């Protein structure tokens, strides 16, 4: 499995499909961006180790999501 296929595997599901997406492991920035449209309104994305500096730009780019910090992780809730 290549990183590209790993990141893009979420596209086998339609938009607004998931209630919850957990992102941990490899390619977190890329996975976060790909998961944005796959989570339904009111659904959540959990990003582990979100306190790392290199994730900050990716997190700021999430429009239409609220953010709740939990220790070193963040839960994003899709607003619309």
Coordinates of C-alpha atoms in Angstrom, one line a residue:
X1 CA 0.0 0.0 0.0
X2 CA 1.5 3.3 -1.0
X3 CA 1.0 6.5 1.0
X4 CA -1.1 8.0 -1.8
X5 CA -3.4 5.0 -1.8
X6 CA -3.5 5.0 2.0
X7 CA -4.5 8.7 2.1
X8 CA -7.0 8.4 -0.8
X9 CA -8.7 5.1 0.5
X10 CA -11.4 7.2 2.2
X11 CA -12.6 8.2 -1.3
X12 CA -14.1 4.7 -1.7
X13 CA -16.9 6.2 0.6
X14 CA -19.4 8.9 -0.5
X15 CA -19.3 12.4 1.0
X16 CA -21.2 12.8 4.3
X17 CA -20.8 9.1 5.0
X18 CA -19.0 9.0 8.4
X19 CA -20.2 10.0 11.9
X20 CA -16.6 9.7 13.2
X21 CA -13.1 9.6 11.7
X22 CA -10.1 8.8 13.8
X23 CA -6.7 10.0 12.4
X24 CA -3.6 8.6 13.9
X25 CA -0.5 7.1 12.4
X26 CA 0.9 8.1 9.0
X27 CA 0.1 11.1 6.7
X28 CA -2.1 12.8 9.3
X29 CA -2.1 16.2 7.5
X30 CA -3.2 14.7 4.2
X31 CA -5.7 12.4 5.9
X32 CA -7.3 15.4 7.7
X33 CA -7.7 17.2 4.4
X34 CA -9.3 14.2 2.7
X35 CA -11.7 13.5 5.6
X36 CA -13.3 17.0 5.6
X37 CA -16.1 16.1 3.1
X38 CA -16.5 12.5 4.2
X39 CA -17.9 13.5 7.7
X40 CA -21.5 14.3 7.9
X41 CA -22.8 17.6 9.4
X42 CA -22.5 17.0 13.2
X43 CA -19.9 14.3 12.6
X44 CA -16.5 14.4 14.2
X45 CA -12.9 14.0 13.2
X46 CA -10.4 13.1 16.0
X47 CA -6.8 14.0 15.3
X48 CA -4.2 12.5 17.6
X49 CA -1.0 14.4 18.5
X50 CA -2.5 17.6 17.2
X51 CA -0.1 19.6 19.4
X52 CA 2.7 19.0 16.9
X53 CA 3.6 22.2 15.1
X54 CA 3.6 20.8 11.6
X55 CA -0.2 20.0 11.9
X56 CA -1.2 23.6 12.7
X57 CA -1.7 24.9 9.1
X58 CA -3.8 21.8 8.2
X59 CA -6.0 22.3 11.2
X60 CA -6.5 26.1 10.5
X61 CA -7.6 25.3 7.0
X62 CA -10.7 23.4 8.2
X63 CA -13.5 25.7 7.6
X64 CA -17.0 24.9 8.9
X65 CA -15.6 22.9 11.8
X66 CA -15.6 23.7 15.5
X67 CA -12.5 22.6 17.4
X68 CA -12.2 21.1 20.9
X69 CA -8.7 20.5 22.3
X70 CA -8.1 17.5 24.5
X71 CA -4.7 17.3 26.0
X72 CA -2.5 16.5 22.8
X73 CA -5.5 15.8 20.5
X74 CA -8.3 17.7 18.9
X75 CA -11.8 16.8 18.0
X76 CA -13.3 18.7 15.1
X77 CA -17.1 18.8 14.7
X78 CA -18.5 19.6 11.2
X79 CA -20.9 22.6 11.5
X80 CA -22.3 22.7 7.9

